[in-house]
């Protein structure tokens, strides 16, 4: 895979960057979206393919992108196809920071040091090439406005943007309601993007659990309160330790 084309994870992150604050919108769900965007990019590169609600490796050769190749190798080591929700819901420590650092090296964003509460050093990121961000946004706007089926990359990006909740960031308020609705509808134009986007939303809603495969033994049913407390922990990525705040605040 050549590096002349921006990857979907990179474009999703650029969409999420707030040009005013230098932080990322929807940080928790964005982490899930980046993991899902890697799957879409690998599928477009012909390395993986959907197998029902699972992801199967069909060509394990490297893509040339270190971050994608790491994900591909982890998928290969699984041996058998893995459910998309389980992959996306797994721990992805530092994935957002990895892509932010990559965008900085490419000159697409600039790191701006600062402080949190006047004490903790933080880093915010400002887009340095606003033309790139405008071009990405224009593709989404065109697909929403014209109703013409977009290309697979744009369709997948739209599906992921909706899944992580960027619709209200990109098209805010009551005036953006119809655009948010059309953004959601674009999910149907790319099968892989749709599979991954639904998996991202399932992880957020707690649907990544498999109660039918692992029922609680008789007499040990958890009460409603215990179940509600347990479910959010399943499939939600582990967050970096607090010392990572010394490097970056991206929320």
XYZ file of N, CA and C in Angstrom:
753
model
N 0.849 -1.198 0.000
C 0.000 0.000 0.000
C 0.874 1.234 0.000
N 0.704 2.087 -0.960
C 1.471 3.320 -0.991
C 0.981 4.293 0.055
N 1.827 5.274 0.397
C 1.464 6.239 1.421
C 0.994 7.540 0.811
N 0.730 7.528 -0.516
C 0.240 8.745 -1.149
C -1.212 9.000 -0.784
N -1.919 7.962 -0.350
C -3.317 8.114 -0.005
C -3.478 8.122 1.515
N -4.250 9.049 2.016
C -4.535 9.054 3.438
C -5.408 7.860 3.786
N -5.155 7.277 4.937
C -5.957 6.134 5.361
C -7.235 6.623 6.038
N -8.198 5.736 6.141
C -9.474 6.091 6.769
C -9.279 6.444 8.247
N -8.444 5.729 9.021
C -8.216 6.189 10.399
C -7.687 7.618 10.465
N -6.770 7.972 9.574
C -6.228 9.332 9.560
C -7.322 10.347 9.234
N -8.149 10.039 8.258
C -9.212 10.974 7.878
C -10.261 11.106 8.974
N -10.576 9.996 9.646
C -11.544 10.060 10.742
C -11.016 10.943 11.864
N -9.732 10.828 12.170
C -9.140 11.639 13.226
C -9.111 13.113 12.831
N -8.801 13.408 11.589
C -8.803 14.799 11.126
C -10.211 15.387 11.198
N -11.218 14.587 10.892
C -12.598 15.058 11.012
C -12.947 15.391 12.456
N -12.400 14.616 13.375
C -12.749 14.778 14.785
C -12.004 15.928 15.456
N -10.908 16.390 14.865
C -10.141 17.468 15.485
C -10.907 18.777 15.446
N -11.039 19.408 16.591
C -11.704 20.701 16.675
C -10.694 21.786 16.310
N -10.934 22.557 15.256
C -9.950 23.559 14.821
C -9.751 24.678 15.833
N -10.702 24.874 16.731
C -10.596 25.958 17.706
C -9.836 25.530 18.951
N -10.195 24.364 19.496
C -9.608 23.927 20.763
C -8.399 23.016 20.597
N -8.266 22.377 19.428
C -7.169 21.437 19.235
C -7.376 20.111 19.922
N -8.592 19.851 20.381
C -8.918 18.567 20.998
C -9.772 17.752 20.026
N -9.995 16.487 20.363
C -10.807 15.629 19.507
C -12.205 15.473 20.074
N -13.188 15.535 19.200
C -14.568 15.309 19.607
C -14.791 13.823 19.851
N -15.716 13.522 20.762
C -16.108 12.138 21.044
C -14.898 11.232 21.300
N -14.042 11.564 22.262
C -12.786 10.811 22.411
C -12.962 9.334 22.724
N -13.936 8.986 23.580
C -14.100 7.578 23.943
C -14.533 6.746 22.753
N -15.567 7.181 22.064
C -16.046 6.422 20.913
C -15.089 6.540 19.737
N -14.324 7.627 19.670
C -13.355 7.786 18.591
C -12.304 6.690 18.652
N -11.899 6.288 19.855
C -10.932 5.200 19.981
C -11.474 3.920 19.342
N -12.757 3.649 19.568
C -13.389 2.488 18.932
C -13.419 2.666 17.418
N -13.747 3.889 16.990
C -13.846 4.153 15.561
C -12.519 3.981 14.844
N -11.428 4.352 15.493
C -10.118 4.187 14.870
C -9.778 2.717 14.687
N -10.110 1.897 15.682
C -9.889 0.448 15.542
C -10.741 -0.105 14.408
N -11.981 0.370 14.302
C -12.844 -0.069 13.213
C -12.369 0.428 11.868
N -11.854 1.657 11.835
C -11.360 2.216 10.578
C -10.172 1.427 10.055
N -9.369 0.880 10.960
C -8.260 0.024 10.523
C -8.786 -1.208 9.787
N -9.873 -1.777 10.299
C -10.455 -2.949 9.632
C -10.920 -2.592 8.225
N -11.579 -1.448 8.092
C -12.062 -1.039 6.769
C -10.888 -0.830 5.815
N -9.840 -0.179 6.301
C -8.675 0.074 5.451
C -8.018 -1.239 5.019
N -7.925 -2.188 5.927
C -7.349 -3.491 5.591
C -8.230 -4.239 4.595
N -9.543 -4.069 4.716
C -10.451 -4.708 3.762
C -10.294 -4.092 2.380
N -10.184 -2.770 2.319
C -10.007 -2.105 1.030
C -8.671 -2.486 0.393
N -7.690 -2.834 1.226
C -6.392 -3.262 0.723
C -6.377 -4.739 0.359
N -7.506 -5.428 0.551
C -7.597 -6.835 0.184
C -6.954 -7.791 1.168
N -6.690 -7.327 2.404
C -6.034 -8.191 3.389
C -7.023 -8.958 4.258
N -8.185 -8.396 4.495
C -9.208 -9.071 5.291
C -10.538 -8.980 4.556
N -11.495 -9.787 4.999
C -12.826 -9.773 4.388
C -13.852 -10.153 5.440
N -15.094 -9.647 5.307
C -16.135 -10.021 6.264
C -16.549 -11.476 6.069
N -16.824 -12.142 7.174
C -17.324 -13.515 7.177
C -18.501 -13.553 8.141
N -19.678 -13.171 7.636
C -20.817 -12.968 8.522
C -20.557 -11.743 9.374
N -20.597 -11.919 10.707
C -20.281 -10.801 11.593
C -18.836 -10.882 12.068
N -18.062 -11.699 11.384
C -16.659 -11.883 11.752
C -15.731 -11.322 10.682
N -14.457 -11.217 11.052
C -13.430 -10.706 10.158
C -12.412 -11.813 9.928
N -12.156 -12.121 8.657
C -11.206 -13.171 8.315
C -10.031 -12.575 7.547
N -8.831 -13.035 7.864
C -7.633 -12.633 7.117
C -7.571 -13.467 5.845
N -7.500 -12.804 4.701
C -7.449 -13.513 3.422
C -6.101 -13.353 2.728
N -5.309 -12.374 3.119
C -3.984 -12.145 2.529
C -3.109 -11.498 3.599
N -2.287 -12.273 4.302
C -1.539 -11.730 5.447
C -0.308 -10.920 5.090
N -0.030 -10.703 3.819
C 1.183 -9.956 3.471
C 1.060 -8.503 3.950
N 2.171 -7.891 4.339
C 2.149 -6.527 4.880
C 1.632 -5.501 3.866
N 1.092 -4.433 4.400
C 0.589 -3.343 3.555
C 1.635 -2.260 3.343
N 2.633 -2.211 4.225
C 3.606 -1.123 4.180
C 3.304 -0.023 5.172
N 2.137 -0.090 5.806
C 1.756 0.868 6.850
C 1.979 0.172 8.193
N 2.930 0.634 9.018
C 3.270 -0.080 10.254
C 2.096 -0.288 11.201
N 1.264 0.724 11.351
C 0.143 0.605 12.282
C -0.890 -0.395 11.778
N -1.198 -0.343 10.482
C -2.126 -1.314 9.907
C -1.537 -2.723 9.942
N -0.241 -2.830 9.676
C 0.391 -4.145 9.659
C 0.402 -4.774 11.050
N 0.505 -3.946 12.076
C 0.421 -4.458 13.448
C -0.966 -5.059 13.698
N -2.008 -4.341 13.272
C -3.373 -4.847 13.423
C -3.564 -6.125 12.615
N -3.027 -6.155 11.394
C -3.160 -7.330 10.540
C -2.485 -8.541 11.175
N -1.317 -8.340 11.754
C -0.605 -9.450 12.388
C -1.368 -9.971 13.602
N -1.957 -9.075 14.369
C -2.752 -9.508 15.518
C -3.962 -10.326 15.068
N -4.581 -9.896 13.974
C -5.702 -10.665 13.435
C -5.237 -12.033 12.942
N -4.088 -12.064 12.293
C -3.566 -13.338 11.774
C -3.287 -14.314 12.903
N -2.770 -13.805 14.008
C -2.438 -14.673 15.134
C -3.667 -15.293 15.780
N -4.810 -14.679 15.583
C -6.034 -15.257 16.141
C -6.317 -16.637 15.536
N -5.865 -16.857 14.304
C -6.058 -18.156 13.672
C -7.402 -18.318 13.009
N -8.468 -17.984 13.711
C -9.827 -18.111 13.186
C -10.445 -16.723 13.069
N -11.450 -16.579 12.206
C -12.127 -15.276 12.102
C -12.614 -14.791 13.462
N -12.491 -13.501 13.696
C -12.868 -12.909 14.973
C -14.080 -12.013 14.782
N -14.977 -12.007 15.752
C -16.149 -11.138 15.674
C -15.699 -9.685 15.685
N -16.312 -8.890 14.834
C -15.927 -7.487 14.715
C -16.086 -6.758 16.041
N -17.164 -7.056 16.780
C -17.374 -6.359 18.056
C -16.288 -6.703 19.060
N -15.800 -7.945 19.026
C -14.755 -8.333 19.975
C -13.426 -7.681 19.621
N -13.155 -7.560 18.327
C -11.919 -6.906 17.920
C -11.953 -5.422 18.268
N -13.026 -4.753 17.906
C -13.129 -3.309 18.136
C -13.186 -3.004 19.624
N -13.816 -3.888 20.390
C -13.941 -3.659 21.825
C -12.721 -4.038 22.635
N -11.696 -4.593 21.991
C -10.495 -4.970 22.724
C -9.662 -3.766 23.100
N -8.688 -3.952 23.982
C -7.838 -2.827 24.401
C -7.020 -2.284 23.242
N -7.028 -0.976 23.087
C -6.274 -0.316 22.022
C -5.482 0.842 22.640
N -4.584 0.503 23.539
C -3.855 1.540 24.256
C -3.013 2.378 23.304
N -3.218 3.690 23.355
C -2.381 4.603 22.611
C -2.663 4.711 21.128
N -3.751 4.108 20.630
C -4.009 4.127 19.195
C -4.237 5.549 18.698
N -5.021 6.327 19.436
C -5.284 7.702 19.019
C -3.992 8.526 18.998
N -3.180 8.337 20.043
C -1.919 9.070 20.106
C -0.977 8.639 18.977
N -1.005 7.365 18.633
C -0.168 6.879 17.528
C -0.512 7.613 16.237
N -1.813 7.763 15.970
C -2.214 8.446 14.741
C -1.978 9.950 14.819
N -2.152 10.532 15.990
C -1.850 11.961 16.125
C -0.361 12.226 15.870
N 0.486 11.368 16.414
C 1.924 11.529 16.207
C 2.289 11.338 14.739
N 1.601 10.387 14.092
C 1.859 10.166 12.672
C 1.446 11.395 11.855
N 0.289 11.951 12.144
C -0.162 13.145 11.425
C 0.789 14.317 11.662
N 1.364 14.375 12.866
C 2.335 15.442 13.149
C 3.599 15.244 12.305
N 4.074 13.997 12.223
C 5.269 13.732 11.413
C 5.031 14.045 9.941
N 3.796 13.828 9.488
C 3.465 14.109 8.090
C 3.212 15.591 7.831
N 3.217 16.391 8.898
C 3.008 17.820 8.742
C 1.552 18.223 8.607
N 0.627 17.315 8.931
C -0.796 17.644 8.806
C -1.366 18.274 10.073
N -0.706 18.047 11.211
C -1.095 18.713 12.454
C 0.177 19.171 13.153
N 0.020 20.141 14.044
C 1.140 20.640 14.845
C 0.795 20.479 16.316
N 1.741 19.975 17.091
C 1.548 19.814 18.520
C 1.718 21.158 19.221
N 0.772 21.494 20.091
C 0.804 22.757 20.827
C 0.834 22.423 22.319
N 1.964 22.636 22.996
C 2.042 22.314 24.424
C 1.196 23.267 25.258
N 0.710 22.749 26.366
C -0.086 23.558 27.276
C -0.102 22.934 28.653
N -1.057 23.348 29.478
C -1.184 22.811 30.828
C -2.645 22.568 31.154
N -2.883 21.537 31.938
C -4.216 21.260 32.450
C -4.267 21.689 33.904
N -5.262 22.490 34.229
C -5.422 23.018 35.587
C -4.178 23.775 36.037
N -3.429 24.295 35.083
C -2.245 25.068 35.408
C -1.098 24.259 35.960
N -1.211 22.920 35.924
C -0.177 22.075 36.526
C 0.329 21.016 35.555
N -0.580 20.165 35.087
C -0.183 19.031 34.264
C 0.116 19.461 32.832
N 1.293 19.110 32.319
C 1.591 19.447 30.918
C 0.719 18.635 29.970
N 0.185 19.278 28.970
C -0.664 18.617 27.991
C -0.226 19.016 26.582
N -0.754 18.297 25.618
C -0.480 18.624 24.218
C -1.785 18.619 23.448
N -2.035 19.701 22.736
C -3.186 19.780 21.843
C -2.674 19.814 20.416
N -3.551 19.535 19.495
C -3.123 19.403 18.098
C -3.966 20.294 17.194
N -3.277 21.110 16.402
C -3.934 22.003 15.469
C -3.617 21.558 14.043
N -4.643 21.513 13.197
C -4.422 21.171 11.798
C -3.585 22.256 11.138
N -2.542 21.852 10.424
C -1.670 22.813 9.759
C -2.032 22.993 8.295
N -2.697 22.000 7.723
C -3.118 22.081 6.322
C -4.641 21.985 6.299
N -5.287 23.124 6.416
C -6.749 23.116 6.484
C -7.385 22.683 5.177
N -6.636 22.756 4.077
C -7.179 22.299 2.793
C -7.510 20.813 2.838
N -6.688 20.043 3.536
C -6.930 18.607 3.634
C -8.228 18.350 4.390
N -8.387 19.001 5.534
C -9.609 18.822 6.320
C -10.836 19.268 5.539
N -10.708 20.365 4.798
C -11.841 20.844 4.004
C -12.191 19.861 2.890
N -11.173 19.232 2.300
C -11.430 18.270 1.229
C -12.155 17.036 1.765
N -11.751 16.574 2.942
C -12.426 15.422 3.557
C -13.873 15.778 3.858
N -14.071 16.934 4.456
C -15.427 17.376 4.805
C -16.275 17.563 3.542
N -15.670 18.083 2.477
C -16.407 18.319 1.238
C -16.921 17.019 0.638
N -16.144 15.950 0.770
C -16.608 14.653 0.262
C -17.855 14.190 0.990
N -17.857 14.353 2.309
C -19.046 13.979 3.078
C -20.224 14.873 2.718
N -19.978 16.184 2.635
C -21.043 17.124 2.309
C -21.654 16.803 0.946
N -20.802 16.457 -0.007
C -21.293 16.149 -1.350
C -22.167 14.906 -1.333
N -21.735 13.882 -0.612
C -22.527 12.648 -0.541
C -23.872 12.903 0.127
N -23.865 13.752 1.138
C -25.106 14.069 1.845
C -26.023 14.923 0.972
N -25.445 15.893 0.288
C -26.248 16.850 -0.472
C -26.814 16.249 -1.755
N -26.002 15.484 -2.478
C -26.431 15.000 -3.797
C -27.233 13.717 -3.736
N -26.993 12.910 -2.699
C -27.677 11.621 -2.641
C -27.079 10.588 -3.575
N -26.015 10.947 -4.306
C -25.347 10.007 -5.198
C -24.514 9.045 -4.357
N -24.618 7.737 -4.588
C -23.825 6.787 -3.803
C -22.340 7.146 -3.842
N -21.713 7.323 -2.697
C -20.305 7.720 -2.667
C -19.384 6.545 -2.959
N -18.120 6.851 -3.181
C -17.134 5.786 -3.348
C -16.979 5.040 -2.021
N -16.445 3.807 -2.055
C -16.372 3.001 -0.828
C -15.646 3.676 0.321
N -14.578 4.417 0.040
C -13.833 5.057 1.112
C -14.670 6.125 1.808
N -15.353 6.940 1.012
C -16.186 7.991 1.587
C -17.375 7.390 2.321
N -17.962 6.332 1.761
C -19.092 5.674 2.419
C -18.669 5.110 3.769
N -17.496 4.460 3.808
C -17.005 3.898 5.068
C -16.692 4.999 6.074
N -16.093 6.094 5.611
C -15.789 7.214 6.498
C -17.073 7.801 7.080
N -18.103 7.929 6.247
C -19.386 8.451 6.718
C -19.997 7.522 7.757
N -19.923 6.214 7.492
C -20.485 5.240 8.429
C -19.790 5.327 9.780
N -18.478 5.446 9.764
C -17.730 5.527 11.018
C -17.959 6.858 11.723
N -18.047 7.942 10.956
C -18.326 9.251 11.557
C -19.662 9.221 12.294
N -20.655 8.579 11.678
C -21.944 8.452 12.351
C -21.825 7.568 13.586
N -21.114 6.445 13.451
C -21.043 5.474 14.542
C -20.391 6.052 15.793
N -19.387 6.910 15.630
C -18.703 7.463 16.800
C -19.344 8.755 17.295
N -20.401 9.208 16.632
C -21.126 10.382 17.097
C -20.590 11.703 16.600
N -19.854 11.689 15.478
C -19.330 12.946 14.950
C -20.380 13.770 14.218
N -21.555 13.187 13.970
C -22.596 13.927 13.266
C -22.931 15.231 13.949
N -23.059 15.209 15.269
C -23.421 16.435 15.989
C -22.253 17.416 16.062
N -21.036 16.923 15.822
C -19.863 17.795 15.756
C -19.750 18.437 14.373
N -20.056 17.656 13.343
C -19.936 18.148 11.971
C -21.153 18.961 11.543
N -22.338 18.553 12.004
C -23.603 19.196 11.613
C -24.415 19.475 12.877
N -24.041 20.499 13.623
C -24.656 20.744 14.929
C -26.041 21.386 14.841
N -26.744 21.292 15.966
C -28.004 22.014 16.130
C -29.158 21.467 15.312
N -30.293 22.159 15.440
C -31.487 21.750 14.702
C -31.290 21.877 13.196
N -30.503 22.868 12.782
C -30.301 23.059 11.347
C -29.498 21.915 10.721
N -28.766 21.169 11.563
C -27.981 20.058 11.036
C -28.679 18.723 11.142
N -29.930 18.732 11.605
C -30.623 17.468 11.850
C -30.764 16.631 10.588
N -31.178 17.249 9.487
C -31.375 16.481 8.251
C -30.035 15.952 7.728
N -28.964 16.731 7.871
C -27.649 16.266 7.436
C -27.187 15.084 8.283
N -27.455 15.131 9.578
C -27.082 14.007 10.435
C -27.853 12.758 10.043
N -29.106 12.942 9.684
C -29.922 11.802 9.257
C -29.386 11.200 7.962
N -29.011 12.060 7.030
C -28.478 11.551 5.756
C -27.093 10.928 5.942
N -26.313 11.457 6.888
C -25.022 10.849 7.204
C -25.225 9.423 7.691
N -26.219 9.242 8.543
C -26.541 7.895 9.033
C -26.951 6.987 7.886
N -27.695 7.508 6.934
C -28.182 6.673 5.829
C -27.063 6.200 4.917
N -25.935 6.917 4.902
C -24.822 6.522 4.038
C -24.193 5.207 4.471
N -24.554 4.738 5.642
C -23.983 3.510 6.177
C -24.287 2.305 5.285
N -25.354 2.402 4.496
C -25.769 1.252 3.685
C -24.963 1.098 2.403
N -24.120 2.064 2.077
C -23.440 2.047 0.785
C -22.131 1.258 0.782
N -21.664 0.812 1.927
C -20.444 0.017 1.971
C -20.620 -1.110 2.970
N -20.660 -2.363 2.517
C -20.919 -3.488 3.424
C -19.913 -3.586 4.571
N -18.637 -3.448 4.268
C -17.633 -3.555 5.328
C -17.737 -2.377 6.282
N -17.892 -1.180 5.717
C -18.050 -0.009 6.568
C -19.284 -0.123 7.440
N -20.357 -0.666 6.894
C -21.575 -0.854 7.668
C -21.391 -1.870 8.777
N -20.725 -2.992 8.476
C -20.462 -4.014 9.495
C -19.658 -3.428 10.648
N -18.605 -2.692 10.315
C -17.745 -2.129 11.340
C -18.466 -1.038 12.125
N -19.213 -0.189 11.433
C -19.936 0.886 12.123
C -20.951 0.315 13.100
N -21.684 -0.708 12.691
C -22.640 -1.334 13.607
C -21.922 -1.981 14.792
N -20.741 -2.557 14.544
C -19.979 -3.152 15.633
C -19.538 -2.080 16.627
N -19.112 -0.915 16.124
C -18.727 0.187 17.008
C -19.908 0.595 17.890
N -21.080 0.719 17.287
C -22.261 1.117 18.057
C -22.674 0.027 19.030
N -22.513 -1.242 18.640
C -22.845 -2.346 19.540
C -21.935 -2.351 20.765
N -20.653 -2.093 20.560
C -19.725 -2.040 21.687
C -20.128 -0.926 22.645
N -20.488 0.231 22.097
C -20.875 1.353 22.950
C -22.146 1.070 23.739
N -23.059 0.313 23.127
C -24.322 0.028 23.802
C -24.247 -1.187 24.704
N -23.099 -1.885 24.707
C -22.969 -3.088 25.527
C -23.425 -4.335 24.826
N -23.815 -4.255 23.558
C -24.319 -5.418 22.842
C -23.219 -6.354 22.386
N -21.961 -6.013 22.673
C -20.868 -6.900 22.279
C -20.836 -8.157 23.124
N -21.511 -8.137 24.273
C -21.563 -9.327 25.119
C -22.381 -10.411 24.431
N -22.161 -11.655 24.831
C -22.841 -12.793 24.226
C -23.585 -13.583 25.297
N -24.697 -13.054 25.784
C -25.388 -13.749 26.868
C -25.903 -15.118 26.465
N -26.200 -15.311 25.167
C -26.739 -16.603 24.776
C -25.672 -17.690 24.770
N -24.425 -17.330 24.565
C -23.354 -18.315 24.570
C -22.883 -18.618 25.980
N -22.961 -17.630 26.842
C -22.452 -17.798 28.193
C -23.520 -17.432 29.226
N -24.608 -18.206 29.303
C -25.648 -17.869 30.277
C -25.162 -18.079 31.694
N -25.683 -17.266 32.598
C -25.327 -17.417 34.002
C -25.940 -18.693 34.539
N -25.225 -19.456 35.366
C -25.778 -20.686 35.929
C -27.038 -20.409 36.728
N -27.912 -21.435 36.794
C -29.172 -21.289 37.529
C -28.876 -20.948 38.973
N -29.654 -20.035 39.509
C -29.494 -19.644 40.890
C -28.423 -18.592 41.106
N -27.748 -18.200 39.990
C -26.687 -17.196 40.127
C -26.930 -16.028 39.197
N -28.202 -15.811 38.861
C -28.520 -14.681 37.985
C -28.204 -13.379 38.697
N -27.506 -12.506 38.015
C -27.194 -11.204 38.601
C -28.426 -10.328 38.577
N -28.545 -9.489 39.575
C -29.657 -8.561 39.608
C -29.491 -7.478 38.573
N -30.564 -6.718 38.296
C -30.497 -5.670 37.271
C -29.381 -4.674 37.523
N -29.181 -4.305 38.781
C -28.154 -3.322 39.070
C -26.771 -3.849 38.775
N -26.541 -5.151 39.144
C -25.223 -5.726 38.901
C -24.967 -5.870 37.428
N -25.981 -6.238 36.662
C -25.804 -6.403 35.214
C -25.481 -5.082 34.559
N -26.188 -4.035 34.980
C -25.934 -2.718 34.392
C -24.530 -2.249 34.710
N -24.053 -2.623 35.921
C -22.718 -2.184 36.300
C -21.647 -2.956 35.554
N -21.955 -4.228 35.199
C -20.933 -5.060 34.570
C -20.817 -4.808 33.087
N -21.923 -4.557 32.405
C -21.901 -4.508 30.962
C -20.977 -3.442 30.371
N -20.920 -2.230 30.893
C -20.071 -1.236 30.249
C -18.603 -1.638 30.192
N -18.175 -2.514 31.116
C -16.774 -2.886 31.117
C -16.430 -3.841 29.998
N -17.449 -4.513 29.429
C -17.191 -5.476 28.381
C -17.009 -4.777 27.056
N -15.920 -5.116 26.386
C -15.725 -4.612 25.033
C -15.329 -3.151 24.961
N -15.157 -2.495 26.094
C -14.766 -1.084 26.054
C -13.263 -1.012 26.179
N -12.582 -0.280 25.299
C -11.126 -0.271 25.318
C -10.583 0.239 26.634
N -9.495 -0.375 27.088
C -8.821 0.132 28.266
C -8.245 1.491 27.947
N -8.356 2.385 28.858
C -7.854 3.737 28.642
C -6.424 3.846 29.139
N -5.621 4.730 28.540
C -4.240 4.902 28.985
C -4.179 5.342 30.434
N -3.050 5.007 31.085
C -2.870 5.442 32.466
C -2.835 6.955 32.547
N -3.046 7.443 33.744
C -3.125 8.897 33.911
C -1.827 9.584 33.515
N -0.657 8.826 33.589
C 0.577 9.511 33.230
C 0.634 9.852 31.760
N -0.265 9.258 30.968
C -0.306 9.628 29.548
C -0.801 11.052 29.372
N -1.460 11.597 30.401
C -1.940 12.979 30.318
C -0.770 13.940 30.195
N 0.390 13.480 30.610
C 1.543 14.354 30.494
C 1.979 14.517 29.051
N 1.472 13.623 28.194
C 1.832 13.696 26.788
C 0.735 14.316 25.935
N -0.513 13.990 26.232
C -1.556 14.443 25.325
C -2.885 14.526 26.047
N -3.658 15.511 25.704
C -5.065 15.583 26.079
C -5.817 15.712 24.786
N -6.594 14.686 24.454
C -7.347 14.700 23.207
C -8.772 14.321 23.524
N -9.545 15.299 23.956
C -10.924 15.012 24.329
C -11.858 16.004 23.717
